[in-house]
PDB file of C-alpha atoms and ligand atoms in Angstrom:
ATOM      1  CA  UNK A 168       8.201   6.176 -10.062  1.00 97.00           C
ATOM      2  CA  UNK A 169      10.490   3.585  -8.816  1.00 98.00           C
ATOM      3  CA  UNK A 170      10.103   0.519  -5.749  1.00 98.00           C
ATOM      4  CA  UNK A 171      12.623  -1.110  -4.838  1.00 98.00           C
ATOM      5  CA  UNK A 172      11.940  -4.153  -2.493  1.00 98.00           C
ATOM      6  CA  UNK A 173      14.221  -5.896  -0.282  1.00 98.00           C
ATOM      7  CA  UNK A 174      13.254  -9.419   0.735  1.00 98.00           C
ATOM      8  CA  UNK A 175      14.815 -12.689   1.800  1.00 96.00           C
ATOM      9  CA  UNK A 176      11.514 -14.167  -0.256  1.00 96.00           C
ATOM     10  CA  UNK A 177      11.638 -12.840  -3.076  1.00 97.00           C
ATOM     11  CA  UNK A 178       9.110 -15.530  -4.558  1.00 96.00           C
ATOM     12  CA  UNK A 179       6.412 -14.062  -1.872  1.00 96.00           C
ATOM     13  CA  UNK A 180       5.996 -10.555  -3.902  1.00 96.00           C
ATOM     14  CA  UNK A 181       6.467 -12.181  -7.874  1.00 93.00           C
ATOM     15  CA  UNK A 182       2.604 -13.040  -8.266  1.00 94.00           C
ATOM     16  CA  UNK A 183       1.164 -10.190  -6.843  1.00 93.00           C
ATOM     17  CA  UNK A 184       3.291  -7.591  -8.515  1.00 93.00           C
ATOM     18  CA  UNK A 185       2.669  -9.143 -12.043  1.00 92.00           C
ATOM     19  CA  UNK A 186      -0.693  -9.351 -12.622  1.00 91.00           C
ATOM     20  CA  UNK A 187      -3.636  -6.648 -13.114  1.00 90.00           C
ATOM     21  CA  UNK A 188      -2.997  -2.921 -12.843  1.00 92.00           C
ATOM     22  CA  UNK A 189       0.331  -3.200 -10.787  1.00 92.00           C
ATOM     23  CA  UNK A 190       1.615  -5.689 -13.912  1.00 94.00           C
ATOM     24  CA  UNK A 191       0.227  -3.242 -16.433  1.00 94.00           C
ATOM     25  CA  UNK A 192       1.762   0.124 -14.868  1.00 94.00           C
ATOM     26  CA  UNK A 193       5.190  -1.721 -14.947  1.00 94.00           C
ATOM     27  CA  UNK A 194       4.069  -2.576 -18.713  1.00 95.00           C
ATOM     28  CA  UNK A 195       3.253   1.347 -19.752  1.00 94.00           C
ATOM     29  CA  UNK A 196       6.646   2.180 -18.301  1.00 96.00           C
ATOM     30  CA  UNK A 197       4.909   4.485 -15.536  1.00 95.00           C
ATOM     31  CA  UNK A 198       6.180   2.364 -12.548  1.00 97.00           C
ATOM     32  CA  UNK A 199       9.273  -0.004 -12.104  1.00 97.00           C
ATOM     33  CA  UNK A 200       9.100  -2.419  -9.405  1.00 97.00           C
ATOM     34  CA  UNK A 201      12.610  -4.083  -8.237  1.00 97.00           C
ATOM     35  CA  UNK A 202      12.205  -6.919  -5.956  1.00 98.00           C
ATOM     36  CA  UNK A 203      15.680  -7.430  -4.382  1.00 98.00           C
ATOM     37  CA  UNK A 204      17.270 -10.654  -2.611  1.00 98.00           C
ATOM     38  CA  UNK A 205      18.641  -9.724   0.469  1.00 98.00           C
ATOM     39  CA  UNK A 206      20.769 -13.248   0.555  1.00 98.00           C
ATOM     40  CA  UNK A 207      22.572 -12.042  -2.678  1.00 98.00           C
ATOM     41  CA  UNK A 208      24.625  -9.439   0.037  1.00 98.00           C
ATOM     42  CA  UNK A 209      25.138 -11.940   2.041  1.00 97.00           C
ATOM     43  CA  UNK A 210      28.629 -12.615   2.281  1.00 95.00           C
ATOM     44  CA  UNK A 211      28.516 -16.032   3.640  1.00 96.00           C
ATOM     45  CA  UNK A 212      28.765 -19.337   1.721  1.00 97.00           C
ATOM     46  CA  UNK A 213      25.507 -20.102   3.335  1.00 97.00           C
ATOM     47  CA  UNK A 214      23.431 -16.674   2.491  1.00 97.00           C
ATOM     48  CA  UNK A 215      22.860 -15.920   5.747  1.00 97.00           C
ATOM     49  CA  UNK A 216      21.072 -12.880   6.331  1.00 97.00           C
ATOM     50  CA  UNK A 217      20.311 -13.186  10.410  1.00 96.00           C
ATOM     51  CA  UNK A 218      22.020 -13.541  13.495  1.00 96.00           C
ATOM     52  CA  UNK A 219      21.355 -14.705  17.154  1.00 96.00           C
ATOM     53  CA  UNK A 220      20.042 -12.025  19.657  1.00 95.00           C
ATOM     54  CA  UNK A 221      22.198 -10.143  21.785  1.00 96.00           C
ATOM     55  CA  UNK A 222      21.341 -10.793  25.059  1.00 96.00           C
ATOM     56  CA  UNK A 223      19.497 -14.083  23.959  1.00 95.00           C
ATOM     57  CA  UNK A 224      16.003 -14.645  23.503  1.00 91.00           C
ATOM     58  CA  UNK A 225      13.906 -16.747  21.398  1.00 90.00           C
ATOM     59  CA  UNK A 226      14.241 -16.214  17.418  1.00 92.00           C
ATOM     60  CA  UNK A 227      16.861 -14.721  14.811  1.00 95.00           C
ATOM     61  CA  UNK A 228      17.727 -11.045  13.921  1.00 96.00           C
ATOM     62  CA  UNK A 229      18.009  -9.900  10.458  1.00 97.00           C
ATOM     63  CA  UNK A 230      21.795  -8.670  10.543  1.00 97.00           C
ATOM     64  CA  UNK A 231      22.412  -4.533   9.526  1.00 98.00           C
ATOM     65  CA  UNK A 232      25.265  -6.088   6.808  1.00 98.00           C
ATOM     66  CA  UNK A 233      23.376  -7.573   4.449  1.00 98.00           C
ATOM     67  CA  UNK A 234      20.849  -4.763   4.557  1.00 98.00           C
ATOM     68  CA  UNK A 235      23.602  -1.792   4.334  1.00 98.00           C
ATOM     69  CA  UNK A 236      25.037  -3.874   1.473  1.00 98.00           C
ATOM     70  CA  UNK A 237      21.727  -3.663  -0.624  1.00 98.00           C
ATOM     71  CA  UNK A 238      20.590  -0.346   0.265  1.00 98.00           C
ATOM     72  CA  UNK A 239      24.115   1.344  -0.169  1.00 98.00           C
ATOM     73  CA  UNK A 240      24.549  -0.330  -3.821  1.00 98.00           C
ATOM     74  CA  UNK A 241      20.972   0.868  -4.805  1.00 98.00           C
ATOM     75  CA  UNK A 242      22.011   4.066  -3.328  1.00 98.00           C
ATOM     76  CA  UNK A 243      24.928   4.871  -5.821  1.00 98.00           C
ATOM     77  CA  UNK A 244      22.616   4.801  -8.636  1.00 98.00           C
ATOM     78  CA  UNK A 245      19.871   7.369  -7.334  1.00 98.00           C
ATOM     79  CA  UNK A 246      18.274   9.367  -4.705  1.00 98.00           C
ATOM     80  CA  UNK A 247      15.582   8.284  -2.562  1.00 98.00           C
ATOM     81  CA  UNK A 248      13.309   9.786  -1.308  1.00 98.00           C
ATOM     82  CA  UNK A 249      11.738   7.529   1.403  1.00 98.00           C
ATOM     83  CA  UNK A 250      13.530   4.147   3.215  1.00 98.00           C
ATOM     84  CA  UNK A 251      10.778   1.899   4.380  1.00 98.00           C
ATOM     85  CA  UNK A 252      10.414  -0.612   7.189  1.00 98.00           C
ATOM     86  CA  UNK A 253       7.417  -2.719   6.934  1.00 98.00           C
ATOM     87  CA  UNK A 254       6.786  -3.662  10.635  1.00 97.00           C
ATOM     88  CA  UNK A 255       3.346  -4.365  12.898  1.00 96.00           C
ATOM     89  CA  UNK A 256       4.762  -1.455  15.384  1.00 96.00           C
ATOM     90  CA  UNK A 257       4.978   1.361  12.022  1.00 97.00           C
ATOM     91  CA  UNK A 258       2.442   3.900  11.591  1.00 98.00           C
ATOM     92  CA  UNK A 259      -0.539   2.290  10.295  1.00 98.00           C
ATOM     93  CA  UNK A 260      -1.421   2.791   6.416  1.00 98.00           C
ATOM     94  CA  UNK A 261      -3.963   4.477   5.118  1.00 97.00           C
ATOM     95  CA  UNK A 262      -4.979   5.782   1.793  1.00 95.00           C
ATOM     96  CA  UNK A 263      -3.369   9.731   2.667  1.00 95.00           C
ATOM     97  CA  UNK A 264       0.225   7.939   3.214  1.00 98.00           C
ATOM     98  CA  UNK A 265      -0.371   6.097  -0.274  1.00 97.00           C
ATOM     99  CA  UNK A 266      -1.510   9.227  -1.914  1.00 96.00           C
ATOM    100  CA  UNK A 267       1.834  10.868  -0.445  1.00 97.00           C
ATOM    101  CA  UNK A 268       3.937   8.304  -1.620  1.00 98.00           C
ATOM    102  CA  UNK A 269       2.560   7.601  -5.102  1.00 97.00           C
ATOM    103  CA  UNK A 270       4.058  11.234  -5.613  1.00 96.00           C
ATOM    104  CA  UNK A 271       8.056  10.506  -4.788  1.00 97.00           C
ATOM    105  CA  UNK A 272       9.837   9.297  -7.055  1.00 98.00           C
ATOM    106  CA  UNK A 273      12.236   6.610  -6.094  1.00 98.00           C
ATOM    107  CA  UNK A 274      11.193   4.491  -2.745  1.00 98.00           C
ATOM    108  CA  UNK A 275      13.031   1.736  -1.127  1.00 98.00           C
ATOM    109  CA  UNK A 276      10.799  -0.799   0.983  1.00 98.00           C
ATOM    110  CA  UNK A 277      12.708  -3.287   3.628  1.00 98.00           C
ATOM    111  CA  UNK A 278      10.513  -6.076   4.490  1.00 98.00           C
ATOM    112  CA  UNK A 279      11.010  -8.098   8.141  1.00 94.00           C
ATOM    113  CA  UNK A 280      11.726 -11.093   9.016  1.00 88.00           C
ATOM    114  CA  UNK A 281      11.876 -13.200  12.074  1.00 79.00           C
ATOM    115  CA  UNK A 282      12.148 -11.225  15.260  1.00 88.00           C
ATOM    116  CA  UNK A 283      12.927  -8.106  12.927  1.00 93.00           C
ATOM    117  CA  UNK A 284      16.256  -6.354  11.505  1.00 97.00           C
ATOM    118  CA  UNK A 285      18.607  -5.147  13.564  1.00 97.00           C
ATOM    119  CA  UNK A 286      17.444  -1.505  15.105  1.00 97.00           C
ATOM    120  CA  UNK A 287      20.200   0.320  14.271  1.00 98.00           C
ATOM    121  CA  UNK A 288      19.150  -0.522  11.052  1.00 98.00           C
ATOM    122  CA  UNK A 289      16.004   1.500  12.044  1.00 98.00           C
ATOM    123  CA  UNK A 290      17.339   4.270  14.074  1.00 98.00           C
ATOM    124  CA  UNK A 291      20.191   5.105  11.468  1.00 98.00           C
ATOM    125  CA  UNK A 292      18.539   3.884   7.903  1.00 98.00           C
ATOM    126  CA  UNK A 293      14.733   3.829   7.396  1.00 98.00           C
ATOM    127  CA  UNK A 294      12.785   7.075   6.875  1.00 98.00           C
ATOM    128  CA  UNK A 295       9.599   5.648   7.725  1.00 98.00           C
ATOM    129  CA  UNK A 296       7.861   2.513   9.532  1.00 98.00           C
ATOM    130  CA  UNK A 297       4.619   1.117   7.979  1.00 98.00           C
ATOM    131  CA  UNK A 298       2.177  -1.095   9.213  1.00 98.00           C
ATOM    132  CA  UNK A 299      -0.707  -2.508   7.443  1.00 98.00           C
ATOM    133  CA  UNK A 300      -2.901  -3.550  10.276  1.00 98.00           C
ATOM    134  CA  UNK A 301      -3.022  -4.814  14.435  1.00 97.00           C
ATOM    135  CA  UNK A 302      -2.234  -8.433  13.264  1.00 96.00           C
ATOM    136  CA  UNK A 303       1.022  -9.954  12.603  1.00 96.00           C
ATOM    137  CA  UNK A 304       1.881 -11.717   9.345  1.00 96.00           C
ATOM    138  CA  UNK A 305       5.028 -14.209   8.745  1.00 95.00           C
ATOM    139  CA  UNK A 306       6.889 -11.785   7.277  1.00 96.00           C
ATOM    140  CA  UNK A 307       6.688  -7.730   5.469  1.00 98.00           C
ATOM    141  CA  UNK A 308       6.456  -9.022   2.061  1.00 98.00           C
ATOM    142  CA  UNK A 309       2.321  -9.474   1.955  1.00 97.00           C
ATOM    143  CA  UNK A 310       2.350  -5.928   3.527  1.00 98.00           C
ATOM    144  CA  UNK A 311       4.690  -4.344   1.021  1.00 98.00           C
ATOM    145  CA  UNK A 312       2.874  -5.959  -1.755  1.00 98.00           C
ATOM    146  CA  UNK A 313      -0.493  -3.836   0.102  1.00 98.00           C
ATOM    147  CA  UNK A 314       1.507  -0.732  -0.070  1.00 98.00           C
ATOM    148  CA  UNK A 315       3.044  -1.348  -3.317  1.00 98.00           C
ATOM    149  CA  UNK A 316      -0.317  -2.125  -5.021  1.00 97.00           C
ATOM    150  CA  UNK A 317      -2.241   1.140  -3.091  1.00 97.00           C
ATOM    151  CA  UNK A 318       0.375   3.149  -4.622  1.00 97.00           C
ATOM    152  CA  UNK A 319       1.258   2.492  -7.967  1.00 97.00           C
ATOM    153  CA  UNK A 320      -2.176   2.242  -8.520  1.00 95.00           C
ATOM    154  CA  UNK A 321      -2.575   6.408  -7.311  1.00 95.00           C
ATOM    155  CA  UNK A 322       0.528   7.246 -10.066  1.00 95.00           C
ATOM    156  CA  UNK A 323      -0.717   9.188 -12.628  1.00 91.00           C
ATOM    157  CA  UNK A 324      -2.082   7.701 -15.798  1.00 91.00           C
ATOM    158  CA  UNK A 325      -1.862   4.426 -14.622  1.00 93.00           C
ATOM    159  CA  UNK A 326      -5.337   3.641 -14.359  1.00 90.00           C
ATOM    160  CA  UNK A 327      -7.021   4.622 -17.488  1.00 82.00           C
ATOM    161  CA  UNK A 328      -9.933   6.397 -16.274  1.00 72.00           C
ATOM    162  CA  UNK A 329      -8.576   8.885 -13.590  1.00 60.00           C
ATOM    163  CA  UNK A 330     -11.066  10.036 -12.338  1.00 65.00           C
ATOM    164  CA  UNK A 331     -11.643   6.287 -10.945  1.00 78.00           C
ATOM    165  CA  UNK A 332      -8.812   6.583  -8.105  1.00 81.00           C
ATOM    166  CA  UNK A 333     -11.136   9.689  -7.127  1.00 78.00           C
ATOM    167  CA  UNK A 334     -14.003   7.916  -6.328  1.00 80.00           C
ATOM    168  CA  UNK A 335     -12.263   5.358  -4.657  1.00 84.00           C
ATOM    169  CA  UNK A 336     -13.718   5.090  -0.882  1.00 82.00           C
ATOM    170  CA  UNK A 337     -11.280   6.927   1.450  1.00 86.00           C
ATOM    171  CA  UNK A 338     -10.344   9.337  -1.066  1.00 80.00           C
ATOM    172  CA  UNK A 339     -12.360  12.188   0.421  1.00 87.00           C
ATOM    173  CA  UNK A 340     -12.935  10.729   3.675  1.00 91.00           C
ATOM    174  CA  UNK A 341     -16.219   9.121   2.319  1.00 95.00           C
ATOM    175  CA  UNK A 342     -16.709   5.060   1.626  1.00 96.00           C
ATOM    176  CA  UNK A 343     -17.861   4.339  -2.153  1.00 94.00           C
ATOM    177  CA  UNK A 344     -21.226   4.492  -2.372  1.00 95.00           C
ATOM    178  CA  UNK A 345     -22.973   1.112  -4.086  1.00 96.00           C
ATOM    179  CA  UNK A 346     -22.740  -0.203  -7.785  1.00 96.00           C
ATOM    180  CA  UNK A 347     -25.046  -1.999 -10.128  1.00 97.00           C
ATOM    181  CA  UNK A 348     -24.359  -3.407 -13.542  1.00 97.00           C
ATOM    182  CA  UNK A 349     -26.998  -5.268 -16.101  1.00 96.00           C
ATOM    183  CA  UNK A 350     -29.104  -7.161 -15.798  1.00 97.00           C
ATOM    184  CA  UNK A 351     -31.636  -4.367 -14.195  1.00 97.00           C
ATOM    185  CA  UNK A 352     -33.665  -7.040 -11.918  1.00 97.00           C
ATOM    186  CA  UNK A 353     -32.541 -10.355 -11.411  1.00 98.00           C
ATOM    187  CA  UNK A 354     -34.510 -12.683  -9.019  1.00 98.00           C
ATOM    188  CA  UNK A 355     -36.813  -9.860  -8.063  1.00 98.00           C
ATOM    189  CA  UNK A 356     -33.989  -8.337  -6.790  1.00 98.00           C
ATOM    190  CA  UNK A 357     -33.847  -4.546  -8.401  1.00 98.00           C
ATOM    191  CA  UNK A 358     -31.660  -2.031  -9.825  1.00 98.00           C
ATOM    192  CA  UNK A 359     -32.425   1.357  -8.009  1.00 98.00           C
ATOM    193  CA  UNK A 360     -34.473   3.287 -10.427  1.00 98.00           C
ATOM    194  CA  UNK A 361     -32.555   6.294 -10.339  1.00 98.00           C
ATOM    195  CA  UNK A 362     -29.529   4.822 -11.646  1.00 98.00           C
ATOM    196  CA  UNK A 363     -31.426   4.198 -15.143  1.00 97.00           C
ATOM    197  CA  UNK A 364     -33.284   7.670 -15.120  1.00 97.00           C
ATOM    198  CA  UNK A 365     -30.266   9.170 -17.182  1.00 97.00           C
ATOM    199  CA  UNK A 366     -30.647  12.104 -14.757  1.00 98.00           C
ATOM    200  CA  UNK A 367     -26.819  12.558 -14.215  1.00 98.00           C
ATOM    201  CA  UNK A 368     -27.412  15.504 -11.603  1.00 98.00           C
ATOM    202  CA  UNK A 369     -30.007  13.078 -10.071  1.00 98.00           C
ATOM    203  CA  UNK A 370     -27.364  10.296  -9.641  1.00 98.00           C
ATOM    204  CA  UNK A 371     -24.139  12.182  -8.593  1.00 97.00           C
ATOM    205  CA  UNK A 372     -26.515  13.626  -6.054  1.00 98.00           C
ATOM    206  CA  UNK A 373     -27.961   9.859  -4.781  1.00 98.00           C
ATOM    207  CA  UNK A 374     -24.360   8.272  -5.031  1.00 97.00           C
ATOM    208  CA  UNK A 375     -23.108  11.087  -2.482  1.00 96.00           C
ATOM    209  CA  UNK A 376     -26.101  10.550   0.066  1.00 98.00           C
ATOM    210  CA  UNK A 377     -25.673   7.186  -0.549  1.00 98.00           C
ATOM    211  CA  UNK A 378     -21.717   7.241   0.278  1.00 96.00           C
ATOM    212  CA  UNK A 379     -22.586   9.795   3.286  1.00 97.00           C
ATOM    213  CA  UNK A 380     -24.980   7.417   5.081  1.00 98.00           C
ATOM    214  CA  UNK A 381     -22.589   4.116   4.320  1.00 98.00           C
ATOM    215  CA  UNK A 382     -19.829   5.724   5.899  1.00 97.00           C
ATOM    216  CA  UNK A 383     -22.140   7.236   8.928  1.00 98.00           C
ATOM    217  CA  UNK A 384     -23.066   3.681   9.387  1.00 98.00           C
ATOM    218  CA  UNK A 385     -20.347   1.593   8.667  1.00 98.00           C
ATOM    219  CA  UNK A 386     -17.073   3.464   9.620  1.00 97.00           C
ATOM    220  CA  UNK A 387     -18.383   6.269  12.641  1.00 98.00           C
ATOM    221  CA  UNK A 388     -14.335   7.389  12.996  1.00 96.00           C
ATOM    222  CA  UNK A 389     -14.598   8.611   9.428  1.00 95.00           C
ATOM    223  CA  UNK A 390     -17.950  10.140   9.527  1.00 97.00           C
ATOM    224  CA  UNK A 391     -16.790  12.277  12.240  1.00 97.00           C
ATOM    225  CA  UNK A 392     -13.216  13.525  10.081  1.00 95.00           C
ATOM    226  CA  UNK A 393     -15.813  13.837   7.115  1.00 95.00           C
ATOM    227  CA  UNK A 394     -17.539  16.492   9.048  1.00 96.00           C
ATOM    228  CA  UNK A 395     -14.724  18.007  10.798  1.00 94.00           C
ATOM    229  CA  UNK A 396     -13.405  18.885   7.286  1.00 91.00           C
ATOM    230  CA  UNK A 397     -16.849  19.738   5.984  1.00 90.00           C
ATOM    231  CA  UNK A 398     -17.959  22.357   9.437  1.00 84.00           C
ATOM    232  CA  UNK A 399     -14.526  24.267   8.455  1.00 68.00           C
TER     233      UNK A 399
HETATM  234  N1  LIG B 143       5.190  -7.548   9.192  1.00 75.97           N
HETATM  235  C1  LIG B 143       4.523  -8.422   9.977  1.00 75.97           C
HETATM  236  N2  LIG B 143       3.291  -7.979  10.244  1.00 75.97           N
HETATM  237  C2  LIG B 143       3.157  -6.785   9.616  1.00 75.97           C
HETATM  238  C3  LIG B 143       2.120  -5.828   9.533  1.00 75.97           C
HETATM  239  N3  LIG B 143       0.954  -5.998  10.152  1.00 75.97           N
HETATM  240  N4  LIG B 143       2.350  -4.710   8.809  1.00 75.97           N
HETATM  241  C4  LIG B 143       3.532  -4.523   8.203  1.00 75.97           C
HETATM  242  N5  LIG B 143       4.540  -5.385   8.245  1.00 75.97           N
HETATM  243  C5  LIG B 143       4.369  -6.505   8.946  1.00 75.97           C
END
């Protein structure tokens, strides 16, 4: 799989693509990650990438030039499959749209800046909007490095047990149940027995009930979709 990411901060998305499982799926050749810099299709002395408002307003517009310029380039030398605006108004991200788009194999992601790019930019270029959350951060590029990092992390044989990404909470609709590592009681505080029974029937059986009343508690909205899918 390829990302491609198109930034006027490039710096913003260097540390957390190159470190941990994102650094070592680049490093096993099963993901490349291109961070882009938009001002480098800029064609002004200055780099300028944005422009005033039409019809005024308070803050800059990331101009469609630039953009076009980058995406059009990256264009000649393959296909892709999915153009991506990161943006507080997309759809918001959740682990089924990273488990869709860990399967595709070359995806470009725009991040936003200022008051935003351009919409024609929008309307006429990106495939799909993303949002990571009801907030709004200074810019896409902490958001794309969210998406970036829930995908690569779903390609296969990048992490090294695989069943792992299975268990991951959301994966079924379930949160992750808890874990416990050595020692087995530390300031009275105890392991629960059952984990060091060895009874492996026993355990997959407590980690689901476990998961089951987590998620009941914690996260009602997905309790409910668990049992929708589960009544069928
Ligand atoms: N850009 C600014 N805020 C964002 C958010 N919440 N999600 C995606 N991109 C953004």
């Amino acid at each position: 799989m390829r990302i491609d990411i198109i930034t006027a901060l490039p710096s913003l998305l260097h540390s957390p693509l190159n470190d941990s499982i994102v650094k070592r799926a680049q490093t096993k050749g099963h993901v490349s990650v291109e961070v882009h810099d938009l001002r480098d299709y800029s064609t002004s002395k200055s780099r300028t990438i944005d422009d005033y408002a039409y019809g005024g307003g308070a803050g800059m517009v990331m101009a469609v030039e630039p953009i076009l310029r980058c995406i059009e380039s990256l264009q000649q030398d393959r296909q892709y499959d999915e153009l991506i605006y990161m943006t507080p108004d997309g759809e918001t991200f959740n682990q089924t749209m990273a488990n869709a788009l860990s399967l595709k194999e070359n995806i470009i992601i725009l991040c936003g800046h200022y008051k935003g790019v351009d919409e024609r930019i929008r309307q006429h270029i990106i495939t799909k909007e993303i949002s990571i959350g009801d907030y709004v951060l200074s810019g896409g590029e902490l958001a794309a490095a969210v998406v970036a990092d829930a995908v690569i992390r779903l390609v296969p044989g990048v992490l090294n047990d695989e069943t792992s990404a299975l268990t991951d909470s959301f994966q079924d609709d379930l949160l992750a149940p808890p874990v416990y590592t050595r020692p087995p009681e530390i300031n009275g505080w105890e392991v629960p027995e059952i984990l060091t029974s060895g009874n492996l029937k026993a355990i997959e059986l407590w980690r689901m009930e476990q998961a089951m009343e987590r998620t009941r508690i914690r996260r009602p909205d997905l309790w409910e979709k668990f049992n929708q899918n589960h009544d069928e």
